[in-house]
Coordinates of C-alpha atoms and ligand atoms in Angstrom, one line a residue:
M1 CA -139.0 -66.6 78.4
D2 CA -139.0 -67.8 82.1
Y3 CA -136.5 -70.6 81.6
E4 CA -136.7 -71.8 85.2
A5 CA -140.5 -72.1 85.0
F6 CA -140.2 -74.1 81.7
F7 CA -137.6 -76.5 83.2
G8 CA -139.8 -76.9 86.3
A9 CA -143.0 -77.6 84.3
E10 CA -141.3 -80.2 82.2
I11 CA -139.9 -82.0 85.2
A12 CA -143.4 -81.8 86.9
G13 CA -144.8 -83.6 83.9
L14 CA -142.4 -86.4 84.3
R15 CA -143.3 -86.7 88.0
R16 CA -147.0 -86.8 87.2
E17 CA -146.4 -89.7 84.8
G18 CA -144.4 -91.6 87.4
R19 CA -141.2 -91.6 85.2
Y20 CA -139.1 -89.0 86.9
R21 CA -135.7 -90.6 87.3
V22 CA -134.3 -90.9 90.9
F23 CA -130.7 -92.1 91.0
T24 CA -129.9 -94.6 93.6
D25 CA -126.7 -93.5 95.4
L26 CA -124.7 -96.7 95.7
E27 CA -121.3 -97.5 97.0
R28 CA -120.1 -100.8 95.6
H29 CA -117.6 -102.7 97.6
S30 CA -114.8 -104.4 95.8
G31 CA -114.6 -108.0 97.0
N32 CA -118.2 -108.0 98.1
F33 CA -120.2 -107.7 94.8
P34 CA -123.2 -107.7 94.4
H35 CA -123.6 -106.3 97.9
A36 CA -123.4 -102.5 98.2
T37 CA -124.2 -99.7 100.5
H38 CA -127.1 -97.4 99.6
H39 CA -126.7 -93.8 100.8
H40 CA -130.1 -92.2 101.4
D41 CA -131.5 -89.3 103.4
G42 CA -128.3 -88.8 105.3
G43 CA -128.1 -92.5 106.3
T44 CA -126.9 -95.8 104.8
R45 CA -128.2 -99.3 104.4
P46 CA -126.9 -102.5 102.9
V47 CA -128.4 -103.6 99.6
T48 CA -128.1 -106.4 97.1
V49 CA -127.8 -105.1 93.6
W50 CA -130.0 -107.0 91.0
C51 CA -129.8 -104.7 88.0
S52 CA -126.1 -104.2 87.3
N53 CA -124.7 -104.5 83.8
D54 CA -121.4 -105.6 85.4
Y55 CA -122.9 -109.0 84.3
L56 CA -120.1 -111.3 85.5
G57 CA -118.7 -109.3 88.5
M58 CA -115.5 -108.7 86.6
G59 CA -115.4 -105.2 88.1
Q60 CA -113.9 -106.6 91.3
H61 CA -111.8 -109.3 89.7
P62 CA -108.2 -109.1 91.0
T63 CA -106.8 -109.6 87.4
V64 CA -108.7 -106.5 86.3
T65 CA -108.2 -104.3 89.3
G66 CA -104.5 -105.4 89.5
A67 CA -103.9 -104.5 85.8
M68 CA -105.5 -101.1 86.5
H69 CA -103.3 -100.4 89.5
E70 CA -100.2 -101.4 87.7
A71 CA -101.0 -99.2 84.7
I72 CA -101.7 -96.2 87.0
E73 CA -98.3 -96.8 88.7
R74 CA -96.6 -97.0 85.3
C75 CA -98.4 -94.3 83.3
G76 CA -100.2 -92.0 85.7
A77 CA -103.9 -91.0 85.5
G78 CA -105.0 -89.7 82.2
A79 CA -104.0 -90.3 78.6
G80 CA -102.9 -86.7 78.1
G81 CA -104.5 -86.0 74.8
T82 CA -106.6 -87.1 71.8
R83 CA -105.5 -90.2 70.0
N84 CA -103.9 -88.0 67.3
I85 CA -102.1 -85.5 69.6
S86 CA -100.1 -87.4 72.3
G87 CA -103.0 -89.5 73.6
T88 CA -102.3 -92.8 72.0
N89 CA -100.9 -94.9 74.8
H90 CA -99.4 -98.4 74.2
Y91 CA -102.3 -99.8 76.3
H92 CA -104.7 -98.5 73.7
V93 CA -102.8 -100.3 70.9
L94 CA -102.7 -103.6 72.9
L95 CA -106.4 -103.3 73.7
E96 CA -107.3 -102.8 70.0
A97 CA -105.3 -105.8 69.1
E98 CA -107.1 -107.8 71.8
L99 CA -110.5 -106.7 70.4
A100 CA -109.7 -107.4 66.8
D101 CA -108.6 -110.9 67.9
L102 CA -111.8 -111.4 70.0
H103 CA -114.0 -111.0 67.0
G104 CA -111.7 -112.4 64.3
K105 CA -111.4 -109.1 62.5
E106 CA -108.4 -107.3 61.0
A107 CA -108.6 -104.2 63.2
A108 CA -110.4 -102.4 66.0
L109 CA -111.0 -98.9 67.1
L110 CA -111.7 -97.6 70.6
F111 CA -114.2 -94.9 71.6
T112 CA -115.1 -93.1 74.8
S113 CA -118.1 -95.4 75.4
G114 CA -120.4 -97.8 73.6
Y115 CA -122.8 -95.0 73.0
V116 CA -120.2 -92.9 71.3
S117 CA -118.9 -95.8 69.2
N118 CA -122.4 -96.3 67.7
W119 CA -123.1 -92.7 67.3
A120 CA -119.7 -91.9 65.7
A121 CA -119.2 -95.0 63.6
L122 CA -122.8 -95.1 62.2
G123 CA -122.9 -91.4 61.7
T124 CA -119.6 -91.5 59.8
L125 CA -120.4 -94.6 57.7
A126 CA -123.9 -93.6 56.8
G127 CA -123.0 -90.0 56.3
K128 CA -119.9 -90.5 54.1
L129 CA -121.0 -93.4 51.9
P130 CA -122.5 -91.5 48.9
N131 CA -126.3 -91.6 49.0
C132 CA -126.4 -94.4 51.6
A133 CA -129.7 -96.0 52.6
V134 CA -129.7 -97.2 56.2
F135 CA -131.9 -100.1 57.4
S136 CA -132.3 -100.0 61.1
D137 CA -134.1 -102.5 63.4
S138 CA -137.2 -100.9 65.0
E139 CA -135.8 -101.7 68.5
N140 CA -132.3 -100.4 68.0
H141 CA -130.6 -98.5 70.9
A142 CA -130.8 -94.7 71.1
S143 CA -127.1 -94.5 70.3
M144 CA -127.6 -96.2 66.9
I145 CA -130.7 -94.1 66.2
E146 CA -128.9 -90.9 67.0
G147 CA -125.9 -91.8 64.9
I148 CA -128.1 -92.6 61.9
R149 CA -130.0 -89.4 62.4
A150 CA -126.8 -87.4 62.6
S151 CA -125.7 -88.9 59.3
R152 CA -128.8 -87.4 57.6
A153 CA -128.8 -90.6 55.4
E154 CA -132.1 -92.0 54.2
R155 CA -133.5 -94.2 57.0
H156 CA -135.7 -97.3 56.7
I157 CA -137.0 -99.0 59.9
F158 CA -137.5 -102.7 59.5
R159 CA -139.7 -104.8 61.8
H160 CA -137.9 -106.1 64.9
N161 CA -135.8 -109.2 64.2
D162 CA -137.7 -109.7 60.9
P163 CA -135.4 -110.7 58.0
E164 CA -138.4 -110.9 55.6
D165 CA -139.4 -107.3 56.3
L166 CA -135.8 -106.2 55.9
N167 CA -135.7 -108.0 52.6
R168 CA -138.9 -106.3 51.4
K169 CA -137.5 -102.9 52.4
L170 CA -134.1 -103.5 50.8
A171 CA -135.7 -104.5 47.6
L172 CA -137.4 -101.1 47.3
V173 CA -134.1 -99.2 47.1
D174 CA -132.0 -98.8 43.9
P175 CA -129.6 -101.8 43.9
S176 CA -126.7 -99.6 42.9
R177 CA -126.9 -97.5 46.1
P178 CA -124.7 -98.2 49.1
K179 CA -126.7 -99.7 52.0
L180 CA -126.1 -100.4 55.7
V181 CA -128.1 -102.8 57.9
A182 CA -127.8 -101.9 61.6
F183 CA -129.1 -104.2 64.4
E184 CA -128.2 -105.7 67.8
S185 CA -127.6 -109.3 68.9
V186 CA -129.1 -109.3 72.5
Y187 CA -131.8 -106.6 72.9
S188 CA -131.2 -105.0 76.3
M189 CA -134.7 -104.6 77.6
D190 CA -136.6 -107.7 76.2
G191 CA -133.5 -109.9 76.2
D192 CA -134.5 -111.4 72.8
I193 CA -131.8 -112.4 70.3
A194 CA -131.5 -111.5 66.6
P195 CA -131.4 -114.2 63.8
I196 CA -128.0 -112.9 62.8
D197 CA -127.4 -115.5 60.0
E198 CA -130.8 -114.8 58.4
I199 CA -130.2 -111.1 58.5
C200 CA -126.8 -111.5 57.0
D201 CA -128.3 -113.7 54.2
V202 CA -130.7 -110.9 53.3
A203 CA -128.1 -108.1 53.6
E204 CA -125.6 -110.1 51.4
A205 CA -128.2 -110.7 48.7
H206 CA -128.7 -106.9 48.5
G207 CA -125.0 -106.0 48.8
A208 CA -125.5 -104.2 52.1
L209 CA -122.9 -103.7 54.8
T210 CA -123.8 -105.3 58.2
Y211 CA -123.3 -103.5 61.5
L212 CA -124.0 -105.5 64.7
D213 CA -124.2 -104.1 68.2
E214 CA -123.1 -106.9 70.6
V215 CA -123.0 -104.6 73.7
H216 CA -125.2 -107.0 75.8
A217 CA -123.4 -110.1 74.6
V218 CA -119.6 -109.6 74.5
G219 CA -117.9 -111.5 77.3
L220 CA -121.1 -113.5 77.9
Y221 CA -121.6 -115.7 74.9
G222 CA -119.3 -117.7 72.6
T223 CA -116.5 -120.0 73.7
R224 CA -114.1 -116.9 74.0
G225 CA -116.8 -114.3 74.9
G226 CA -117.0 -113.0 71.4
G227 CA -120.8 -112.6 71.7
I228 CA -123.7 -114.2 69.9
S229 CA -121.9 -113.9 66.5
E230 CA -119.2 -116.1 67.9
R231 CA -121.7 -118.5 69.5
D232 CA -123.6 -118.8 66.2
G233 CA -120.4 -119.1 64.1
C234 CA -121.2 -116.0 62.0
A235 CA -118.8 -113.3 63.1
H236 CA -117.0 -113.4 59.7
R237 CA -120.3 -112.4 58.0
L238 CA -120.5 -109.1 59.8
D239 CA -118.7 -106.1 58.4
V240 CA -118.7 -104.3 61.8
I241 CA -119.1 -105.7 65.3
E242 CA -119.5 -103.1 67.9
G243 CA -119.3 -103.6 71.7
T244 CA -118.7 -102.0 75.1
L245 CA -116.0 -102.4 77.6
G246 CA -118.4 -101.3 80.4
K247 CA -120.8 -104.2 80.9
A248 CA -119.5 -107.8 81.0
F249 CA -115.9 -106.5 80.7
A250 CA -116.8 -104.2 83.6
V251 CA -114.5 -101.3 83.0
H252 CA -115.4 -98.5 80.5
G253 CA -115.3 -97.6 76.8
G254 CA -116.6 -98.8 73.5
Y255 CA -115.3 -100.1 70.2
I256 CA -115.8 -101.3 66.7
T257 CA -114.0 -104.2 65.0
A258 CA -113.9 -104.5 61.2
S259 CA -111.5 -104.6 58.3
E260 CA -108.3 -102.5 58.3
K261 CA -109.8 -100.2 55.7
L262 CA -113.2 -99.6 57.4
C263 CA -111.5 -98.9 60.8
D264 CA -109.0 -96.6 59.1
F265 CA -111.9 -94.8 57.4
V266 CA -113.8 -94.3 60.7
R267 CA -110.6 -93.3 62.5
S268 CA -109.9 -90.7 59.8
F269 CA -113.4 -89.1 59.5
A270 CA -115.4 -89.6 62.7
S271 CA -115.3 -86.4 64.8
G272 CA -116.6 -88.4 67.8
F273 CA -113.3 -90.3 67.6
I274 CA -110.9 -87.6 66.6
F275 CA -111.8 -84.6 68.8
T276 CA -111.9 -86.1 72.2
T277 CA -109.4 -87.2 74.9
S278 CA -108.7 -90.9 74.7
L279 CA -109.5 -93.4 77.5
P280 CA -107.2 -93.4 80.5
P281 CA -104.4 -96.0 80.1
A282 CA -105.5 -97.8 83.3
V283 CA -109.0 -98.2 81.8
A284 CA -107.5 -99.7 78.6
A285 CA -105.2 -102.0 80.7
G286 CA -108.2 -103.2 82.9
A287 CA -110.4 -103.8 79.9
A288 CA -107.7 -105.8 78.1
A289 CA -107.1 -107.9 81.3
S290 CA -110.8 -108.6 81.5
I291 CA -111.1 -109.6 77.9
R292 CA -108.0 -111.8 78.1
H293 CA -109.4 -113.5 81.2
L294 CA -112.8 -114.2 79.7
K295 CA -111.3 -115.5 76.4
A296 CA -109.5 -118.2 78.4
S297 CA -112.1 -118.9 81.1
G298 CA -115.7 -120.1 80.5
A299 CA -116.3 -120.6 84.3
E300 CA -118.0 -117.2 84.7
R301 CA -120.2 -117.6 81.7
A302 CA -121.3 -121.1 82.8
R303 CA -122.1 -119.9 86.3
H304 CA -123.9 -116.9 84.9
Q305 CA -126.2 -119.0 82.8
E306 CA -126.9 -121.3 85.7
R307 CA -127.8 -118.4 88.0
V308 CA -130.1 -116.9 85.3
A309 CA -131.9 -120.1 84.8
R310 CA -132.4 -120.5 88.6
V311 CA -133.7 -117.0 89.1
R312 CA -136.1 -117.4 86.2
A313 CA -137.4 -120.7 87.3
A314 CA -137.9 -119.5 90.9
L315 CA -139.8 -116.4 89.8
E316 CA -142.0 -118.5 87.5
A317 CA -142.7 -121.0 90.3
A318 CA -143.8 -118.0 92.4
N319 CA -146.1 -116.8 89.6
I320 CA -144.2 -113.6 89.0
P321 CA -144.7 -112.6 85.4
T322 CA -141.4 -112.6 83.5
L323 CA -140.9 -112.0 79.8
P324 CA -139.6 -115.2 78.2
N325 CA -136.4 -115.0 76.2
D326 CA -133.2 -117.0 75.6
S327 CA -130.7 -114.6 77.2
H328 CA -129.5 -113.5 80.6
I329 CA -131.9 -110.6 81.0
V330 CA -135.0 -111.3 83.2
P331 CA -137.6 -108.7 82.8
V332 CA -140.4 -108.8 85.4
M333 CA -143.4 -107.1 83.7
V334 CA -145.4 -104.6 85.7
C335 CA -146.9 -102.6 82.8
D336 CA -147.6 -99.4 84.8
P337 CA -145.0 -96.7 85.6
V338 CA -146.4 -95.7 89.0
L339 CA -146.7 -99.3 90.2
C340 CA -143.3 -100.1 88.9
K341 CA -141.7 -97.3 90.8
A342 CA -143.7 -98.3 94.0
I343 CA -142.5 -101.9 93.8
S344 CA -138.9 -100.8 93.2
D345 CA -139.1 -98.5 96.2
T346 CA -140.6 -101.2 98.4
L347 CA -137.9 -103.7 97.4
L348 CA -135.3 -101.2 98.4
D349 CA -136.9 -99.8 101.5
E350 CA -138.2 -103.0 103.1
F351 CA -136.0 -105.7 101.6
G352 CA -132.7 -104.1 100.8
I353 CA -133.1 -105.2 97.2
Y354 CA -132.1 -102.8 94.4
V355 CA -133.9 -103.2 91.0
Q356 CA -134.3 -99.9 89.1
P357 CA -137.7 -99.4 87.4
I358 CA -137.6 -99.1 83.6
N359 CA -140.0 -96.7 82.0
Y360 CA -140.7 -94.9 78.7
P361 CA -138.8 -93.9 76.6
T362 CA -136.4 -96.8 77.4
V363 CA -139.4 -99.2 76.9
P364 CA -142.8 -98.5 75.3
R365 CA -145.5 -97.1 77.5
G366 CA -147.5 -99.8 79.2
T367 CA -144.5 -102.2 79.2
E368 CA -142.8 -100.8 82.3
R369 CA -140.7 -103.4 84.0
L370 CA -138.1 -104.4 86.6
R371 CA -135.1 -105.6 84.6
I372 CA -133.3 -108.2 86.7
T373 CA -129.8 -109.2 85.8
P374 CA -128.6 -112.2 87.8
G375 CA -124.9 -112.7 88.1
P376 CA -122.4 -115.4 89.0
L377 CA -121.9 -113.8 92.4
H378 CA -125.5 -113.9 93.5
T379 CA -125.8 -116.7 96.1
D380 CA -128.7 -119.2 96.6
A381 CA -129.6 -117.1 99.7
D382 CA -129.7 -113.9 97.6
I383 CA -132.0 -115.6 95.1
A384 CA -134.3 -116.9 97.8
H385 CA -134.5 -113.5 99.3
L386 CA -135.3 -111.9 96.0
V387 CA -138.1 -114.3 95.2
D388 CA -139.6 -114.1 98.7
A389 CA -139.6 -110.3 98.4
F390 CA -141.4 -110.4 95.0
S391 CA -143.9 -113.0 96.3
E392 CA -144.7 -110.9 99.4
I393 CA -145.1 -107.7 97.3
W394 CA -147.1 -109.5 94.6
G395 CA -149.4 -110.8 97.4
R396 CA -150.0 -107.3 98.6
I397 CA -150.8 -106.0 95.2
G398 CA -153.2 -108.8 94.6
L399 CA -154.9 -108.0 97.9
R400 CA -155.0 -104.3 97.0
Q401 CA -156.5 -105.1 93.5
K402 CA -159.1 -107.4 95.1
A403 CA -160.0 -104.7 97.7
A404 CA -160.6 -102.2 94.9
E405 CA -162.9 -104.5 92.9
Ligands
PMP501 N1 -125.8 -100.3 72.7 C1 -126.7 -100.8 73.5 C2 -127.7 -101.8 72.9 C3 -126.9 -100.4 74.9 O1 -127.8 -101.0 75.6 C4 -126.0 -99.5 75.4 C5 -126.0 -99.0 76.8 N2 -126.8 -99.4 77.7 C6 -125.0 -98.9 74.5 C7 -124.9 -99.4 73.2 C8 -124.0 -97.9 75.0 O2 -123.0 -98.6 75.7 P1 -122.1 -97.8 76.8 O3 -122.9 -98.0 78.1 O4 -120.8 -98.4 76.8 O5 -122.1 -96.3 76.4

């Protein structure tokens, strides 16, 4: 086989469809978020970032960066091993205690990333529970899907955020079999929110374990940043709450929180936990500082919600089509991959605004979008500039469409 020709042809196919991924080479500036420098074609230009998952700007918070500096001074760079062989640092232990407390659970377990936590925990639970049937929301993240696939357990897909469909599907499976219901709280691309209590009602009626991904909610919702399950007062109903340390907490890593026994089980059997070097101590120290700060302070969350509402209202007033939802994610719907990329390029090249286009397979074909994530550090002037740029570009598209008619 001509391997190079094969790789080239596959890539050319992506380009033809307008969904070839081009990374934007950014240099973020601590102390100046969300402003950054874009390195391109041998030059640089200043940009405002509007699509970061550092939702609250904690990545430049002195408490977080200070904790990381201190931990590096104290412990050096890396962890020096897997958790089992010399790589459990005291910072990991402290962070796991912080996370268990955040979600009101007995224990927590750290992973290399949120992706790995879903893949490893779901793969282990669904794979090791004898004859387990897994019930997975149709919009679940790739990391959950891959974990469930890797487990080889029987898989049932229930309609997105639909407890009745879940109930029907659960009822078809032998009541004596172990079952696992996996879903998310805030869905990352549409920004819609799961009816957690109703899903727990159904799962409980069928004796199923519940596994909730709160990756896009931890730090952001609830009085202590425990996510939608804290906000809705139902964290105690979930057997597993999974989250990331890389988005609102703005460092890196993933975790599950659950009972002592469940965490001990995953710790003991998940190869994605066992056979990999643990997180650098400074990462654990920074994440713990971020969590501690956001447990005590609601100011970032309040400002975040206020900025989101303002951006959404301003875009709507300018007739820019956003997808309605009750979260902090503001998807501007373009519904065409080539146009989506062209708008993103124009925003970057002409206006110094960075919003990455989102294409298939991240979202279904025909629902391509620009996913805007306003943050507490975006100023009124940043917002005005964003909305003016969108209005200008939308005007041009309108003119172009009229000209073609
Ligand atoms: N779950 C969901 C719903 C996600 O959107 C993502 C990443 N975007 C992850 C898990 C993975 O988290 P991480 O980025 O920490 O690997």
